[in-house]
CSV table of N, CA, C and O in Angstrom, one decimal:
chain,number,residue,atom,x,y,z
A,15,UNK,N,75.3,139.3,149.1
A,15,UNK,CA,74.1,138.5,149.3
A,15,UNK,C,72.9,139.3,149.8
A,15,UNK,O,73.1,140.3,150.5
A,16,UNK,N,71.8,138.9,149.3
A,16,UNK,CA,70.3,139.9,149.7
A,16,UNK,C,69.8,139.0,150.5
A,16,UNK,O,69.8,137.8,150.3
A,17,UNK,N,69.2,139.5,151.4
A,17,UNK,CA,68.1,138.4,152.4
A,17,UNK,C,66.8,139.3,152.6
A,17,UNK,O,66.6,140.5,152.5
A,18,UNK,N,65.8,138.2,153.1
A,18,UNK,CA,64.7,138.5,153.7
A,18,UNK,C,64.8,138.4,155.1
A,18,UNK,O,65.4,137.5,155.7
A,19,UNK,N,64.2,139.4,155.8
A,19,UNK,CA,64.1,139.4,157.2
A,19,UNK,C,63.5,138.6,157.3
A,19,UNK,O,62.5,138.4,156.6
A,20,UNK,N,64.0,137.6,158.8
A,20,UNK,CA,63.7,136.3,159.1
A,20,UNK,C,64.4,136.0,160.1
A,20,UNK,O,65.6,136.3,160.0
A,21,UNK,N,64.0,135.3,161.2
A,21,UNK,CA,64.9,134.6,162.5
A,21,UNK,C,66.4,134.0,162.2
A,21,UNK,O,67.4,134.0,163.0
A,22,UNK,N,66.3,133.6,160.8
A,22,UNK,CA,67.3,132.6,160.7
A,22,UNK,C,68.5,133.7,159.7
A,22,UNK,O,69.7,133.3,159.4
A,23,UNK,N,68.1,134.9,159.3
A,23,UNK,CA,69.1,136.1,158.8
A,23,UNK,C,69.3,137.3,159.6
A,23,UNK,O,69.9,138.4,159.3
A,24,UNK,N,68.6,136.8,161.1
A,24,UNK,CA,68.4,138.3,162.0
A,24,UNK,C,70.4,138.5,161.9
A,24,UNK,O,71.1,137.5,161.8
A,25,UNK,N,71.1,139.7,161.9
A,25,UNK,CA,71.7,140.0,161.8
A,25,UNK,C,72.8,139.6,161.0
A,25,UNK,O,74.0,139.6,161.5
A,26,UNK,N,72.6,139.2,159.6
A,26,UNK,CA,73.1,138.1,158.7
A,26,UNK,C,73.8,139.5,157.8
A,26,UNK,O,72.8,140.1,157.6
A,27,UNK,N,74.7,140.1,157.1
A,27,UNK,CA,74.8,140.8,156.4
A,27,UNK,C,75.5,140.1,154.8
A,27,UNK,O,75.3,140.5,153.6
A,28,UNK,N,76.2,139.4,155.2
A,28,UNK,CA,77.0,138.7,154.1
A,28,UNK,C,77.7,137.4,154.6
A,28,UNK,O,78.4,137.3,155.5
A,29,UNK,N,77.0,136.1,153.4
A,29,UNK,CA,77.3,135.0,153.8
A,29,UNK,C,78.5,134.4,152.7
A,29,UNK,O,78.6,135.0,151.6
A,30,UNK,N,79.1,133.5,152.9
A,30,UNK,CA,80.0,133.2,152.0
A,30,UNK,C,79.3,131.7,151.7
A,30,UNK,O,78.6,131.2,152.6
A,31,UNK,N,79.5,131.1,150.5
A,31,UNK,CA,79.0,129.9,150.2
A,31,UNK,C,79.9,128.9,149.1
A,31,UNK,O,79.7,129.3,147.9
A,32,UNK,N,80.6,127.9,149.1
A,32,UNK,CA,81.5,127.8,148.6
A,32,UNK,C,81.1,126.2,147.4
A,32,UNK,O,81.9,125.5,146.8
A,33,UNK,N,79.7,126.0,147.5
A,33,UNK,CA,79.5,124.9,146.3
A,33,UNK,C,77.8,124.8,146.6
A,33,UNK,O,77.2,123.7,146.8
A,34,UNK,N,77.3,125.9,146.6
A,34,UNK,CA,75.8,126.2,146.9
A,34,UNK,C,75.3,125.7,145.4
A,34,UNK,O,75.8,125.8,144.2
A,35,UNK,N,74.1,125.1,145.9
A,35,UNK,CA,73.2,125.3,144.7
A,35,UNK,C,72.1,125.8,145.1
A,35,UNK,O,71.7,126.0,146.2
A,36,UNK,N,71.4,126.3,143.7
A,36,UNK,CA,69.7,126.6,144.0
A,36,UNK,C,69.2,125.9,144.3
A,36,UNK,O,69.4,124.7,143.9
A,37,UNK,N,68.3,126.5,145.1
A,37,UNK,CA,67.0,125.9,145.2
A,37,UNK,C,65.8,126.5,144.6
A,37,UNK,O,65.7,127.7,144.6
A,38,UNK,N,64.8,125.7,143.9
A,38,UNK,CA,63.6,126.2,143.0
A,38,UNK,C,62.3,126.4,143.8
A,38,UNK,O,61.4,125.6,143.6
A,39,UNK,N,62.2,127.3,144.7
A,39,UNK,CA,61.5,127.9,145.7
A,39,UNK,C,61.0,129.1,145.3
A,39,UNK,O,61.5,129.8,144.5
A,40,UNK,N,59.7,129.3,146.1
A,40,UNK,CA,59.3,130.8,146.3
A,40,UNK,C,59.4,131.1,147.7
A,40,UNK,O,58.8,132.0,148.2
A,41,UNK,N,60.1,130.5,148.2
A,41,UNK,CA,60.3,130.7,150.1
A,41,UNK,C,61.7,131.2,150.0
A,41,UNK,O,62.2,130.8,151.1
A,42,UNK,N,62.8,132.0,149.1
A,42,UNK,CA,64.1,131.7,149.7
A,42,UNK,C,63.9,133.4,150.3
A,42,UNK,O,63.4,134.4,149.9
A,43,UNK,N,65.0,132.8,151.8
A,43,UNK,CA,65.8,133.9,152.1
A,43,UNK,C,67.2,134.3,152.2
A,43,UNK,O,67.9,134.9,153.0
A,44,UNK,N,67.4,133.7,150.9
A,44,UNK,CA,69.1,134.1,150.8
A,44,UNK,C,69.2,134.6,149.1
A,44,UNK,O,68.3,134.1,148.4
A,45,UNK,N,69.8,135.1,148.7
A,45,UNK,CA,69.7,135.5,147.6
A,45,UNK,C,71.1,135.6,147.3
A,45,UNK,O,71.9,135.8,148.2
A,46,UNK,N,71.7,135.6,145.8
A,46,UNK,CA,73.0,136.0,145.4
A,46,UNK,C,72.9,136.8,144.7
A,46,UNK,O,71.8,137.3,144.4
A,47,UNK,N,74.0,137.2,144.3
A,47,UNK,CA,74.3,138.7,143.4
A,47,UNK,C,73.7,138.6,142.2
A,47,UNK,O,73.2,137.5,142.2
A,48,UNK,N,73.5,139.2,140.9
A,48,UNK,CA,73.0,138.9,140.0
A,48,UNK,C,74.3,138.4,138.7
A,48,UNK,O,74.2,138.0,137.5
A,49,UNK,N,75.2,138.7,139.6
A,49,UNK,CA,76.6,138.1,138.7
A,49,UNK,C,77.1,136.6,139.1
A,49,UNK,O,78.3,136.3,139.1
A,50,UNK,N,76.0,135.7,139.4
A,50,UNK,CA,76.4,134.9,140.3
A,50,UNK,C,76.3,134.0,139.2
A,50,UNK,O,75.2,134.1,138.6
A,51,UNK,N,77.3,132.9,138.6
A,51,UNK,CA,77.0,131.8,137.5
A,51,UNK,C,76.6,130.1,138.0
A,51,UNK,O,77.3,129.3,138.6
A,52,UNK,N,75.6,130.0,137.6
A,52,UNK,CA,75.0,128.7,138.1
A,52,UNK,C,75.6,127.6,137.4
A,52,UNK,O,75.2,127.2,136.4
A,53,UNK,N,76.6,127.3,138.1
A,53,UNK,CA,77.7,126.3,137.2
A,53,UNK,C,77.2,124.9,135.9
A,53,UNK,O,77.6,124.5,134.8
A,54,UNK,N,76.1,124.6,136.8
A,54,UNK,CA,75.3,123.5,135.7
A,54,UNK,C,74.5,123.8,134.5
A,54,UNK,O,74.4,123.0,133.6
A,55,UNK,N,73.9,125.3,134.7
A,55,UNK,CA,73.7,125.9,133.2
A,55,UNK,C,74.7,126.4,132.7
A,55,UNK,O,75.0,126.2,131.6
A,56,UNK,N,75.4,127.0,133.6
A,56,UNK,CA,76.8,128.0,132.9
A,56,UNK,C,75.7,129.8,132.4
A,56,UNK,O,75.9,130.6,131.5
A,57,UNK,N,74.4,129.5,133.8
A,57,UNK,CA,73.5,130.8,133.3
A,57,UNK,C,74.1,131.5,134.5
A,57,UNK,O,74.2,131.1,135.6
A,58,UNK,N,74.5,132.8,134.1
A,58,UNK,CA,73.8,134.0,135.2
A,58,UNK,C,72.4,134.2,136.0
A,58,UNK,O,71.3,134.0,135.5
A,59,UNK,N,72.6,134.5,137.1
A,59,UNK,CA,71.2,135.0,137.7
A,59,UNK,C,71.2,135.1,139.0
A,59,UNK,O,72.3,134.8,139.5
A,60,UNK,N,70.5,135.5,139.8
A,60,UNK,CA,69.9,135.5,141.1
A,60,UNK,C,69.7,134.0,141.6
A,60,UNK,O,68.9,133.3,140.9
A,61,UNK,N,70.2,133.4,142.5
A,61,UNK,CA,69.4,132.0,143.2
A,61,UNK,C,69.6,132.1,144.4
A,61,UNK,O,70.3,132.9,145.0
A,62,UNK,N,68.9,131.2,144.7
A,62,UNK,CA,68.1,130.9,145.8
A,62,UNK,C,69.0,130.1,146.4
A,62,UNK,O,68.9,129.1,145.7
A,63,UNK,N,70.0,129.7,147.5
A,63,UNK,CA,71.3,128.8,148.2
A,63,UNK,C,70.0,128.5,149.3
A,63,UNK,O,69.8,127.3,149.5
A,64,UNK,N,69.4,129.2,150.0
A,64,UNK,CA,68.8,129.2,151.4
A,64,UNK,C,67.3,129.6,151.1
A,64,UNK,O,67.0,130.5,150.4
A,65,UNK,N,66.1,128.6,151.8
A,65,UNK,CA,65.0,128.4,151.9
A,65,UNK,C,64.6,128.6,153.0
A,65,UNK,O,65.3,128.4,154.0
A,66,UNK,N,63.0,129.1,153.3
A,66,UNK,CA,62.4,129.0,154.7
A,66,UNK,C,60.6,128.6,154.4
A,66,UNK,O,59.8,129.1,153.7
A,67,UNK,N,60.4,127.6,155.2
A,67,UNK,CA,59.0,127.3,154.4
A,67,UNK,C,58.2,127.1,155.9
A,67,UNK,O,57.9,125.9,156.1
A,68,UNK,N,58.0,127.7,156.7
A,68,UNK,CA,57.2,127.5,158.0
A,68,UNK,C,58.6,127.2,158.9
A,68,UNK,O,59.5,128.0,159.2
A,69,UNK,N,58.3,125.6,159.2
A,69,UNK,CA,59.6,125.6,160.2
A,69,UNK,C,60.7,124.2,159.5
A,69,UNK,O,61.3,123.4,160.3
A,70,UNK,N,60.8,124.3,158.6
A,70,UNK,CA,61.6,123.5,157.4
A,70,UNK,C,62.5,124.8,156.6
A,70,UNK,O,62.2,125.8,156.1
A,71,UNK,N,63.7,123.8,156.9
A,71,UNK,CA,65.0,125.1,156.1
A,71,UNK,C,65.6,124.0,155.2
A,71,UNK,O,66.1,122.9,155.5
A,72,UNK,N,65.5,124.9,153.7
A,72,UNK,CA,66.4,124.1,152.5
A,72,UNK,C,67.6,124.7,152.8
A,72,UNK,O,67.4,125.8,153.4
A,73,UNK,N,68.9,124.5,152.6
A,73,UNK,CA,70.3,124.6,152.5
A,73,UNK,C,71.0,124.5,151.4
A,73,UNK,O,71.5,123.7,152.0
A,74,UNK,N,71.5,124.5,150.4
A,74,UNK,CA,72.1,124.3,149.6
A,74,UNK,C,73.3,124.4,149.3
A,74,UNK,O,73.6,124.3,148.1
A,75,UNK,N,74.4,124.6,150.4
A,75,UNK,CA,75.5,124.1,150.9
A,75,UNK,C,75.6,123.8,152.2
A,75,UNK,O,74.9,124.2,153.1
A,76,UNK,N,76.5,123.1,152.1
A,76,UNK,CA,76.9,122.7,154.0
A,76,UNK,C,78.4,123.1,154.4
A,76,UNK,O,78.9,123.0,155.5
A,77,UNK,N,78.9,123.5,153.2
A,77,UNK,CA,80.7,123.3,153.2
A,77,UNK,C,80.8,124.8,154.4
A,77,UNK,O,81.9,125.3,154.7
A,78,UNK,N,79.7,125.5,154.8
A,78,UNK,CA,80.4,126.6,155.5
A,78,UNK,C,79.6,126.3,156.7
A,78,UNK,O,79.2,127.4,157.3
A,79,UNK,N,79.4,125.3,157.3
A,79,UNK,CA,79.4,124.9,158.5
A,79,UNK,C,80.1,124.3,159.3
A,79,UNK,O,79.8,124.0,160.5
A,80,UNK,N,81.5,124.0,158.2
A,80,UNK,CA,82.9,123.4,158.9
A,80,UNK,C,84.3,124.6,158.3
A,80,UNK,O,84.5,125.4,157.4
A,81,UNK,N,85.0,124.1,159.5
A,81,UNK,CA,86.3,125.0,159.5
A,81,UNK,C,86.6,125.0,158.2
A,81,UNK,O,85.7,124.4,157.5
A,82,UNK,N,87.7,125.6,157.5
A,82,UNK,CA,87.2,126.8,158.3
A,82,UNK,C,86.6,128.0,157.5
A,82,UNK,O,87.1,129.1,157.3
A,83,UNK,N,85.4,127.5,157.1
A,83,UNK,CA,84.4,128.2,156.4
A,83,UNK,C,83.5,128.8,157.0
A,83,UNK,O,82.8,129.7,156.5
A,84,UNK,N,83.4,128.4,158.1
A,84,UNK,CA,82.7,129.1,159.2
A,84,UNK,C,82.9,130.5,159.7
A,84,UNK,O,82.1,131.3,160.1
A,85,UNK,N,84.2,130.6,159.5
A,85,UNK,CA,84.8,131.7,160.4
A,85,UNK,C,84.5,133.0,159.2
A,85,UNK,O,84.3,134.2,159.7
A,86,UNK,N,84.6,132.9,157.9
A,86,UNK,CA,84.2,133.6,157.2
A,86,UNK,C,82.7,135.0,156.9
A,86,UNK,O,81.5,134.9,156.9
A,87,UNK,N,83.3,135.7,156.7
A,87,UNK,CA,81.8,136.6,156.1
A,87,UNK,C,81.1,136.2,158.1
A,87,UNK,O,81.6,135.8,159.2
A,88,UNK,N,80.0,136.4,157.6
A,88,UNK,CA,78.9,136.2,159.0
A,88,UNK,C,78.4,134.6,158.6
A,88,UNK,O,77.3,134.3,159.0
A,89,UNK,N,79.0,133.9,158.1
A,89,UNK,CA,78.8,132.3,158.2
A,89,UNK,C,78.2,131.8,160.0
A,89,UNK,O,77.2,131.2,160.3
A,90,UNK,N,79.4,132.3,161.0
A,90,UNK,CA,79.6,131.8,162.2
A,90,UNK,C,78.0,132.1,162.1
A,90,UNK,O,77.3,131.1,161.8
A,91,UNK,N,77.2,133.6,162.3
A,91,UNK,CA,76.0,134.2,162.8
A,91,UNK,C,75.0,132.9,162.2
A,91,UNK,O,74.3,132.2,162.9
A,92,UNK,N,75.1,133.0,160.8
A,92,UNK,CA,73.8,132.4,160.1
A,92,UNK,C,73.7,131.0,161.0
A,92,UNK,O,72.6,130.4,161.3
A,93,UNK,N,74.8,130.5,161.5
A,93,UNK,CA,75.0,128.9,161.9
A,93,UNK,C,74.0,129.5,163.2
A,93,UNK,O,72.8,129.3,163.1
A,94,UNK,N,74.5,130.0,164.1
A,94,UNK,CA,73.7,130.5,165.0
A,94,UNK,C,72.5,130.3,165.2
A,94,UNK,O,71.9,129.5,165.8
A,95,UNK,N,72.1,131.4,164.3
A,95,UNK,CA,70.5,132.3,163.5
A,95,UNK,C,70.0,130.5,163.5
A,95,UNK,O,69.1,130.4,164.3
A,96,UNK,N,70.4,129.1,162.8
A,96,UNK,CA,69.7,128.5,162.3
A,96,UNK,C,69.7,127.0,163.8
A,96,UNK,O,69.1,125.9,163.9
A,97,UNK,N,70.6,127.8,164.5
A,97,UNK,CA,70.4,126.4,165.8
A,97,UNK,C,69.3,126.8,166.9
A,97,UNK,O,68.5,126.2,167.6
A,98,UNK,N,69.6,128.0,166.7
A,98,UNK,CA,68.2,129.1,167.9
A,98,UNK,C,67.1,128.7,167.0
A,98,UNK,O,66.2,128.2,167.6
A,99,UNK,N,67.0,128.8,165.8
A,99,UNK,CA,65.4,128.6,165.1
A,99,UNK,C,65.3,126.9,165.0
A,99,UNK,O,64.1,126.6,164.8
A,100,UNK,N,66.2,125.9,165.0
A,100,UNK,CA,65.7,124.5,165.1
A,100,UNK,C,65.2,124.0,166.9
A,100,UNK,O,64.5,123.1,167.4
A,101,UNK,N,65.9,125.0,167.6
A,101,UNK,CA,65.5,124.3,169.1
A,101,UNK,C,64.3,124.9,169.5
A,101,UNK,O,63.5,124.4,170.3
A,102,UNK,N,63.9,126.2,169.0
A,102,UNK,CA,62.9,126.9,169.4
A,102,UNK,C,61.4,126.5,168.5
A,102,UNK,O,60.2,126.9,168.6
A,103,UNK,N,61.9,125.9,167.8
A,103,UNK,CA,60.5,125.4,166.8
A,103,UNK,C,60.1,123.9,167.4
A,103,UNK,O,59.2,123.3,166.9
């Protein structure tokens, strides 16, 4: 996964995502591989799972905010990264 530096990826290096979709943004800060297949086209490409647009966050899965998907990759961190940036905003 590629990210943009941002509060909500500060030490984020690899996230796992298990039924993400894109989002059609110019705000994203999460990025996938470029071998990544967008199951509803059945296209290859880069997308967008994770958004940042001021102090509004798109998501495009939730399944790695419960067990035990959490404990995976830096899942645990991002959950973190994204509870420090909803209380602080």
């Amino acid at each position: 996964t590629n990210f943009t530096e941002c509060p909500i990826t500060k030490g984020v290096s690899k996230i796992v995502l298990f039924t993400a979709t894109h989002i059609y943004t110019l705000y994203g800060i999460a990025f996938t591989s470029s071998d990544t297949y967008l199951s509803f086209t059945e296209t290859r490409g880069v997308y967008t799972p994770i958004a940042l647009n001021g102090n509004v966050i798109g998501i495009g899965d939730m399944s790695f905010m419960i067990d035990p998907f959490c404990e995976i990759a830096d899942n645990k961190k991002l959950i973190e990264n994204i509870v420090l940036f909803l209380i602080s905003s």
